[in-house]
CSV table of C-alpha atoms in Angstrom, one decimal:
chain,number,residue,atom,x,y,z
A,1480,UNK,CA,0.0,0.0,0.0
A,1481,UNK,CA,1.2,3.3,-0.9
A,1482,UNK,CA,1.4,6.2,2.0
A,1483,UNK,CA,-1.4,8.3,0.8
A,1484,UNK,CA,-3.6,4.7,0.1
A,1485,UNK,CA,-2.9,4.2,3.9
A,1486,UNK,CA,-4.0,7.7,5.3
A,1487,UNK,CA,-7.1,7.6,3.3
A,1488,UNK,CA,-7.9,4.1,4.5
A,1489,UNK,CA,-9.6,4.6,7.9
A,1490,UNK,CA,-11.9,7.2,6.0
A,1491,UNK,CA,-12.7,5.7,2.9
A,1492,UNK,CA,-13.4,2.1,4.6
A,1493,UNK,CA,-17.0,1.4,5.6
A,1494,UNK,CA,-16.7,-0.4,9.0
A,1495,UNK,CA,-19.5,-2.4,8.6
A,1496,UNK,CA,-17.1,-4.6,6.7
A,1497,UNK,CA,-15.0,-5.1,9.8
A,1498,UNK,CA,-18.0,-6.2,11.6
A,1499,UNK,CA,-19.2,-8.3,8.7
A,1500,UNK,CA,-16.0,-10.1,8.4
A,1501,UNK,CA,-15.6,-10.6,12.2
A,1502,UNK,CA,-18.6,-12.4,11.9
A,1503,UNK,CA,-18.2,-14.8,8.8
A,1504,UNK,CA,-14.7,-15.8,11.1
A,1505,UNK,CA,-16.6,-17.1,13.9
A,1506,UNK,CA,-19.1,-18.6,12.5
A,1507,UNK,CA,-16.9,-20.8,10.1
A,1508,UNK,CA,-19.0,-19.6,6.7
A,1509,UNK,CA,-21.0,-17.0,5.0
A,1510,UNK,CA,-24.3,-19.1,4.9
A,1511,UNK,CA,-23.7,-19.4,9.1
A,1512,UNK,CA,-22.8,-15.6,8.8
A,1513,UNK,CA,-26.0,-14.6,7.4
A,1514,UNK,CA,-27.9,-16.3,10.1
A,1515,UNK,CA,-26.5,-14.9,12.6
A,1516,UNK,CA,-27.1,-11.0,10.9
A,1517,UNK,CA,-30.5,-11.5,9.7
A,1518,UNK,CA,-29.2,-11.0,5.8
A,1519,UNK,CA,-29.0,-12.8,2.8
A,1520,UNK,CA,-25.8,-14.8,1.7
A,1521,UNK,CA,-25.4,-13.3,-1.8
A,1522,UNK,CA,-25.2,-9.6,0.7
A,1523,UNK,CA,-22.2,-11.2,3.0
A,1524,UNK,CA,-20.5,-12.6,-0.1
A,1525,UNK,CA,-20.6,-8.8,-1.8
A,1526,UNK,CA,-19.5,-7.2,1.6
A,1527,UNK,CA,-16.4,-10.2,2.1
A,1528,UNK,CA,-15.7,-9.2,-1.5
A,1529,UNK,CA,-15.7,-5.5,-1.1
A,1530,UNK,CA,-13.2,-5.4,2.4
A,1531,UNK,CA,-10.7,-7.9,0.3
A,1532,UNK,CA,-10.8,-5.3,-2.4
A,1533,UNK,CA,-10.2,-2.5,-0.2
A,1534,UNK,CA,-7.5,-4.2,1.9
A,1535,UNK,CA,-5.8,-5.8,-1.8
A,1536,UNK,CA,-5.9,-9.0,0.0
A,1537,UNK,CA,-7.1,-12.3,-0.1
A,1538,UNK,CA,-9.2,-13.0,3.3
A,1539,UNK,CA,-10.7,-16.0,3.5
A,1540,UNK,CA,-10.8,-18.8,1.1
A,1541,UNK,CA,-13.9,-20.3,-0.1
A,1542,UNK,CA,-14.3,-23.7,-1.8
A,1543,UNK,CA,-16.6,-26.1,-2.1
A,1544,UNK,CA,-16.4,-28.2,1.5
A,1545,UNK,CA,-13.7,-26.2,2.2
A,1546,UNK,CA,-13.6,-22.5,4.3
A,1547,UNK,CA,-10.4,-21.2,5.5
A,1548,UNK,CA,-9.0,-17.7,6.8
A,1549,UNK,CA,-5.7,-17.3,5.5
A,1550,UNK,CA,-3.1,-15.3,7.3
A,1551,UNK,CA,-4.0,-11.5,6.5
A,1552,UNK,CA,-7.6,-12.7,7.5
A,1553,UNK,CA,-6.1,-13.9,11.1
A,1554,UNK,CA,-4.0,-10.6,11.6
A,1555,UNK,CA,-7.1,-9.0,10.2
A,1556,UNK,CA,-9.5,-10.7,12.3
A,1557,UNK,CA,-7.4,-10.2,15.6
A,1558,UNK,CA,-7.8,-6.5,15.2
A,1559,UNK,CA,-11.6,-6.6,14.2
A,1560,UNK,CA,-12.2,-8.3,17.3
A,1561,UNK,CA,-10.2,-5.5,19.5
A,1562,UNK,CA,-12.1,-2.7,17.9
A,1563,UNK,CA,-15.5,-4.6,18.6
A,1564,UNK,CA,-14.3,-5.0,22.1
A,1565,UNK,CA,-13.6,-1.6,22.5
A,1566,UNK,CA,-17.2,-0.9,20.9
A,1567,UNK,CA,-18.5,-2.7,23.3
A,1568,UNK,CA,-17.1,-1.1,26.2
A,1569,UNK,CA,-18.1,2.5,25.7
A,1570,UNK,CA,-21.6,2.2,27.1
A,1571,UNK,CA,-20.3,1.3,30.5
A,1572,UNK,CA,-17.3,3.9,29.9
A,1573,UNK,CA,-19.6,6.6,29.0
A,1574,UNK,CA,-22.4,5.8,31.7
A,1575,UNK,CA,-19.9,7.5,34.6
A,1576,UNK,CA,-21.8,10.5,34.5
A,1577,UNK,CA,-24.7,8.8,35.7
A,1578,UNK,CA,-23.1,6.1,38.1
A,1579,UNK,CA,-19.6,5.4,40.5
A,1580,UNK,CA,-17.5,3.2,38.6
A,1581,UNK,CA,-17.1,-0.2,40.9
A,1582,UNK,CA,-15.7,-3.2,40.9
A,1583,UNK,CA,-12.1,-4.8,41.8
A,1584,UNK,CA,-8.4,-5.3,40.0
A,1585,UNK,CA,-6.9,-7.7,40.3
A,1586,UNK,CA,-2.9,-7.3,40.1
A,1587,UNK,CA,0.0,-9.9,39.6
A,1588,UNK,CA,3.2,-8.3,40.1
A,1589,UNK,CA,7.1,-9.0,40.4
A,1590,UNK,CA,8.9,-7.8,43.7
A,1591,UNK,CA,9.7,-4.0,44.4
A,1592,UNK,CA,7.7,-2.4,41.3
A,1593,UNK,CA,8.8,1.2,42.3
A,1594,UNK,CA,7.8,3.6,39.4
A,1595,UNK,CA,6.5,7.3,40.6
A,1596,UNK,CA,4.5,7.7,37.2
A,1597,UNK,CA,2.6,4.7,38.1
A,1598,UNK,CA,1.9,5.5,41.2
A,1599,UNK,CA,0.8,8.8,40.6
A,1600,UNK,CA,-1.5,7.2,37.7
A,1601,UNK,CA,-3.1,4.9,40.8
A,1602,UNK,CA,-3.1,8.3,42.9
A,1603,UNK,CA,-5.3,10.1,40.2
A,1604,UNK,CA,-7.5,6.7,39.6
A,1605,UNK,CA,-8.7,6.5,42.7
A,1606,UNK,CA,-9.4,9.5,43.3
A,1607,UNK,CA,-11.7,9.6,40.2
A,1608,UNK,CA,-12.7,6.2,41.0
A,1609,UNK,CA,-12.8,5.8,45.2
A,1610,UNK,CA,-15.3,2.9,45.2
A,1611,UNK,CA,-12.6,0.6,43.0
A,1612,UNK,CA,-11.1,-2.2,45.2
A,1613,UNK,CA,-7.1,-3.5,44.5
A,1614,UNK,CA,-5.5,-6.8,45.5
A,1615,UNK,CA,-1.5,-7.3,44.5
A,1616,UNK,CA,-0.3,-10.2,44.7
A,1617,UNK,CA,3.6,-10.9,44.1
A,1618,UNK,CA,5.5,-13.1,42.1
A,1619,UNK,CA,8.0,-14.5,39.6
A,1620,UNK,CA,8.0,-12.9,36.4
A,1621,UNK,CA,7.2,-16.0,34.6
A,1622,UNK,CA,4.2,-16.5,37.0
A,1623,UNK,CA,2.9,-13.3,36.6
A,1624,UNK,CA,2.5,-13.8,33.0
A,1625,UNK,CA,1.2,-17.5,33.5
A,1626,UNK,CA,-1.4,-16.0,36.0
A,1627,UNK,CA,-2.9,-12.9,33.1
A,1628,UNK,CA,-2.8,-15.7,30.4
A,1629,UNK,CA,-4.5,-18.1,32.3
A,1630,UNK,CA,-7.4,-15.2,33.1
A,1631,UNK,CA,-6.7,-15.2,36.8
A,1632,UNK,CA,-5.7,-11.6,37.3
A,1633,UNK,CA,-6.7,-8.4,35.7
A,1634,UNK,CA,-3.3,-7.7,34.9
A,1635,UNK,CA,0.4,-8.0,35.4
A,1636,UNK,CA,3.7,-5.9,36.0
A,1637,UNK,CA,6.4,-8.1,35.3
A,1638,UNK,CA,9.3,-8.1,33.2
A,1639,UNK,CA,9.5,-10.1,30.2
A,1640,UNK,CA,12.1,-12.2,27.7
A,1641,UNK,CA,10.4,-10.8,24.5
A,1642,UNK,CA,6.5,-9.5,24.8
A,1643,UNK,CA,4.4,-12.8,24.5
A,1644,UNK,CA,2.0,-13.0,21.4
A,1645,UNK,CA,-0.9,-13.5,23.3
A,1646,UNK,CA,-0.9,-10.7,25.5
A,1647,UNK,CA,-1.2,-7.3,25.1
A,1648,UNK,CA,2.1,-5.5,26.9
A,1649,UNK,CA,2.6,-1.4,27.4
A,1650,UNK,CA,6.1,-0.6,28.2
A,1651,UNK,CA,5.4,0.7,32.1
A,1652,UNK,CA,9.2,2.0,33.0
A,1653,UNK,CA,12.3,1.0,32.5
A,1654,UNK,CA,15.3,0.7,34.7
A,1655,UNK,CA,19.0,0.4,34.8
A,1656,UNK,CA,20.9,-2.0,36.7
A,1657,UNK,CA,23.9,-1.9,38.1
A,1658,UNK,CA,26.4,-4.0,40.4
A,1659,UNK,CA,26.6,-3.2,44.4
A,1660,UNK,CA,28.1,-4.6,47.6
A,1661,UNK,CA,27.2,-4.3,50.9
A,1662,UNK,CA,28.9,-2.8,53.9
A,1663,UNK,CA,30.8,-6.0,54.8
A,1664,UNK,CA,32.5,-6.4,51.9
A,1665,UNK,CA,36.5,-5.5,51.8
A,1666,UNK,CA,35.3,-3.5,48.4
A,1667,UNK,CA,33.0,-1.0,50.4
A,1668,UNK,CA,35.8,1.5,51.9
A,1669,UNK,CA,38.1,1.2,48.7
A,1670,UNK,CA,38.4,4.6,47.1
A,1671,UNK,CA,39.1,3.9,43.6
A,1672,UNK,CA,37.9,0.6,42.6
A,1673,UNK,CA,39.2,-1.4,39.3
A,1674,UNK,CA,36.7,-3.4,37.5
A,1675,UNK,CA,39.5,-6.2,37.6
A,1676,UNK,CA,39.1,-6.1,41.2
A,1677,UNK,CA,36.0,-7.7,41.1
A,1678,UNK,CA,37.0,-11.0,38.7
A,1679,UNK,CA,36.3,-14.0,40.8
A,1680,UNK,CA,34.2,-12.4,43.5
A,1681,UNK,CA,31.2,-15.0,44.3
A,1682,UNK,CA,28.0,-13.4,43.4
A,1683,UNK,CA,24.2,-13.3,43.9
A,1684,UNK,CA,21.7,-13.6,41.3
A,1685,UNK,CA,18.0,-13.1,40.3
A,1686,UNK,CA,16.3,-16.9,38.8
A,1687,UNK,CA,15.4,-14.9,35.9
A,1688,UNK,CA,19.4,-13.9,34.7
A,1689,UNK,CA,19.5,-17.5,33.1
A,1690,UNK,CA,20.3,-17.3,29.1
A,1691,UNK,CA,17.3,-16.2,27.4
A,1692,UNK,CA,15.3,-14.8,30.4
A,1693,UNK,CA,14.2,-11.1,30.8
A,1694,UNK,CA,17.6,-10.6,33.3
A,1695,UNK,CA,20.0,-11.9,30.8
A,1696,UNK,CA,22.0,-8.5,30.7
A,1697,UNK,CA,22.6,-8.5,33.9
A,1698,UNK,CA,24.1,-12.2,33.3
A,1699,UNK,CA,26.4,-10.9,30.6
A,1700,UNK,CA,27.4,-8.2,32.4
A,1701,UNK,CA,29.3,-10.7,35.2
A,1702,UNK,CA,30.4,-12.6,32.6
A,1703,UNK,CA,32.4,-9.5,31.1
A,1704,UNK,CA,33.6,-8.6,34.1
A,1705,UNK,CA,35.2,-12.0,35.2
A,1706,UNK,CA,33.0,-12.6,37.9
A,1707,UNK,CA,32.9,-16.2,39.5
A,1708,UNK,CA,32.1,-19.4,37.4
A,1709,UNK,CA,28.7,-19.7,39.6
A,1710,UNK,CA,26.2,-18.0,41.8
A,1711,UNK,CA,26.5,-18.3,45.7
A,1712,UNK,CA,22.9,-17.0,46.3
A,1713,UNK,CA,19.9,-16.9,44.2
A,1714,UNK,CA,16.4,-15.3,44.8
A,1715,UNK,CA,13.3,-14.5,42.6
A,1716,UNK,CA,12.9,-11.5,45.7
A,1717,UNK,CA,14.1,-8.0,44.9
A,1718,UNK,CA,14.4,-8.0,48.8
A,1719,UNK,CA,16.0,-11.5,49.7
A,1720,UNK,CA,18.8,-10.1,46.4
A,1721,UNK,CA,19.4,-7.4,48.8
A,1722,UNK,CA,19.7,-9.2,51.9
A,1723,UNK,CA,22.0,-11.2,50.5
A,1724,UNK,CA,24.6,-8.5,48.9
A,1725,UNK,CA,24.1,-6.9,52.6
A,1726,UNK,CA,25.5,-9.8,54.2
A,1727,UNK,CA,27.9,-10.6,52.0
A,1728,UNK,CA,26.8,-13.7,50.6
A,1729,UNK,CA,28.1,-11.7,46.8
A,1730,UNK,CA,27.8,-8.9,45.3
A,1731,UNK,CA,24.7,-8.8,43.0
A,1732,UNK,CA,23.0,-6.5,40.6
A,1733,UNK,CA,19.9,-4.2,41.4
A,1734,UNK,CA,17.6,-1.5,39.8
A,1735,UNK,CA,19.9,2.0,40.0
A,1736,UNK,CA,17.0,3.7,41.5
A,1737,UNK,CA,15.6,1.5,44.0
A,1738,UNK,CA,19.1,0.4,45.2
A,1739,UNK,CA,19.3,4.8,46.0
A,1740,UNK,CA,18.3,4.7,49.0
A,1741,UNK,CA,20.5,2.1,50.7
A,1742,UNK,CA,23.8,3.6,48.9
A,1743,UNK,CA,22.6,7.1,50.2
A,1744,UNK,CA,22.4,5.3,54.0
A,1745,UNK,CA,25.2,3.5,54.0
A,1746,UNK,CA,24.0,0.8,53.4
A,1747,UNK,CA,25.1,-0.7,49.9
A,1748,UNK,CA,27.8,0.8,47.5
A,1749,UNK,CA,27.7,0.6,43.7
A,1750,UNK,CA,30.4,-1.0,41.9
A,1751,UNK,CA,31.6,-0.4,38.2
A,1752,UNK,CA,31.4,-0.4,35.3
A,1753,UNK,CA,29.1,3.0,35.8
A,1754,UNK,CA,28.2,3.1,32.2
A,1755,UNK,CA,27.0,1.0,29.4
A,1756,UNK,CA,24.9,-0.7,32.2
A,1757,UNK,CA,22.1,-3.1,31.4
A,1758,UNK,CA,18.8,-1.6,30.6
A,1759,UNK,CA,15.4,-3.3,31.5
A,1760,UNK,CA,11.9,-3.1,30.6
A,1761,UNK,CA,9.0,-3.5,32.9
A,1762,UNK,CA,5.6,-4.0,31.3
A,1763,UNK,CA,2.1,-3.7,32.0
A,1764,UNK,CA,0.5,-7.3,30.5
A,1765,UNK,CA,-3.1,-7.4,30.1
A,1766,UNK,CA,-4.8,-10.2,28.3
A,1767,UNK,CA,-7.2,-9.6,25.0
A,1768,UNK,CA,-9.6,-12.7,25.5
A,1769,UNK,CA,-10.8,-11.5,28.9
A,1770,UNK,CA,-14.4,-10.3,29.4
A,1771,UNK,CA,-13.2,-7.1,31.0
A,1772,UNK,CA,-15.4,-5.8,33.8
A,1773,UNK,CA,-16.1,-2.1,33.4
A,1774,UNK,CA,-13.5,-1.4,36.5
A,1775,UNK,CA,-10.9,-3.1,34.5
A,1776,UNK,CA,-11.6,-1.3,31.1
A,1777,UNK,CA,-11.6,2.0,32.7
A,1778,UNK,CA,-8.3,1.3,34.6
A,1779,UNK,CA,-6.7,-0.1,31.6
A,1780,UNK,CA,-7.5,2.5,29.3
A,1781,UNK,CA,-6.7,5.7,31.2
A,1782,UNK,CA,-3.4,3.5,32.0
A,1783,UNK,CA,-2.6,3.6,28.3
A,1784,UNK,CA,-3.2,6.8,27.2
A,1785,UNK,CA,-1.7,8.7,30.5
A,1786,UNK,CA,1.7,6.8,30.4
A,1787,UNK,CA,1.4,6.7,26.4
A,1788,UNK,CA,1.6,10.4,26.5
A,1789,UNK,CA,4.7,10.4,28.8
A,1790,UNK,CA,7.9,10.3,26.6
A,1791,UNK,CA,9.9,6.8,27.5
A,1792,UNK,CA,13.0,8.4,28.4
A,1793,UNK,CA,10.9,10.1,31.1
A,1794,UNK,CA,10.1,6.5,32.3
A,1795,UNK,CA,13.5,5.6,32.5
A,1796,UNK,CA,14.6,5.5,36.3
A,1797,UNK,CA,18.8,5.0,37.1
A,1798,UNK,CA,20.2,6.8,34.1
């Protein structure tokens, strides 16, 4: 499609076809399709002919004993069924003049989520929205996404590998991590340290800094630097990570800005490299099959479009 041919598309498509189409899909042919509108078959065949005209694609194919959706029909589909979603939504998001938004979220999260733009976000939610009820509950990463796919939460802060396909991820914050030591460690009083000082020194690690997973960086990062062959300690806990580089059990990476506090106090001191450190997303997962309750559409599209309108590096905490 050329440029122009795509900003002329939304106007010059009639989105009956969308809802049409979305139709003939789930109901597995154009005779079924016609039922289920109340129209004629010849009428679903014209509009299926029309939307593969306007879209220069092939949709669905249609043989005798034989009805298929070929793969710009999926992708098409998958979209179709967001925008009726969203359709169906605005009654109940345009009825909060007349009534209090209720109902309860449900949130899976990984240990020590500290962002201040999402907690302002929750600050100015509930005050729009005081009769909305929260429950967090905490996690492993990979749980957390196990818990939205398998519908059991509303949604899910965690950080991820690579963003699963059948989810639906927004880019909450990211973070910086960087390596620190605790108080105890013959490190902590050196002025100048070398990053060859720190070959061999036993270390602490997150489950999730195995090959592959969201923490990998951090992974590489120890390997560049010589570290030992194998951890000492190993947490899926933010805070047990942190316990254990306090007591000297190894030094171990944390998130620049929530490790701020404890290097400020004394507490724990960060070691180099000081640049070129690894950076890591977190995301807010929500998952598009769920029968959102109006609570949960509200929350999830004011979440969107406030942090959407917030430049990323803004959302970028330990630079």
């Amino acid at each position: 499609m050329s440029q122009p041919f795509k900003q002329r598309f939304p106007w010059n498509l009639d989105w009956n076809l969308l809802r049409t189409f979305m139709v003939v899909v789930e109901q597995h042919g154009i005779s079924k399709a016609a039922d289920f509108l109340g129209l004629k078959q010849p009428t679903i065949s014209a509009a299926l002919k029309r939307l593969e005209q306007h879209t220069g694609q092939v949709l669905i194919i249609r043989k005798p004993n034989e009805f298929s959706v070929t793969r710009a029909g999926q992708v098409l589909y998958t979209e179709c069924a967001k925008i009726f979603g969203s359709v169906s939504q605005l009654p109940s998001l345009l009825d909060v003049a007349h009534a209090e938004l209720r109902g309860h979220l449900s949130i899976a999260t990984t240990s020590h989520v500290i962002s201040d733009h999402f907690d302002d976000f929750l600050n100015r939610f509930t005050n729009a929205h005081p009769n909305v009820t929260y429950s967090f509950s905490v996690s492993e990463s990979e749980d957390v996404e196990t818990t939205v796919s398998q519908n059991r939460a509303s949604f899910g802060i965690c950080l991820l590998a690579k963003p699963p396909e059948n989810l639906e991820t927004l880019v909450l914050y990211r973070e910086y991590f960087g390596l620190y030591c605790g108080a105890r460690h013959p490190l902590f009083e050196v002025r100048d340290i070398d990053p060859k000082d720190l070959e061999g020194e036993p270390f602490v690690a997150f489950q999730t800094e195995a090959e592959g997973g969201p923490l990998a960086a951090t992974s590489r990062l120890r390997s560049r630097l010589k570290l030992a062959n194998s951890w000492r300690g190993v947490s899926s806990s933010l805070n047990e990570i942190r316990r254990m580089i306090m007591a000297n059990i190894g030094i171990g990476a944390l998130p620049i800005h929530v490790a701020k506090q404890d290097v400020e106090a004394g507490r724990l001191r960060q070691l180099p490299p000081y640049d070129e450190l690894p950076l890591v997303n977190i995301y807010l997962i929500s998952n598009p099959t769920r029968r959102q309750s109006d609570a949960e559409a509200t929350f999830l599209t004011a979440c969107i479009a406030e942090l959407s309108a917030i430049d990323i590096r803004e959302r970028t905490y330990g630079a």
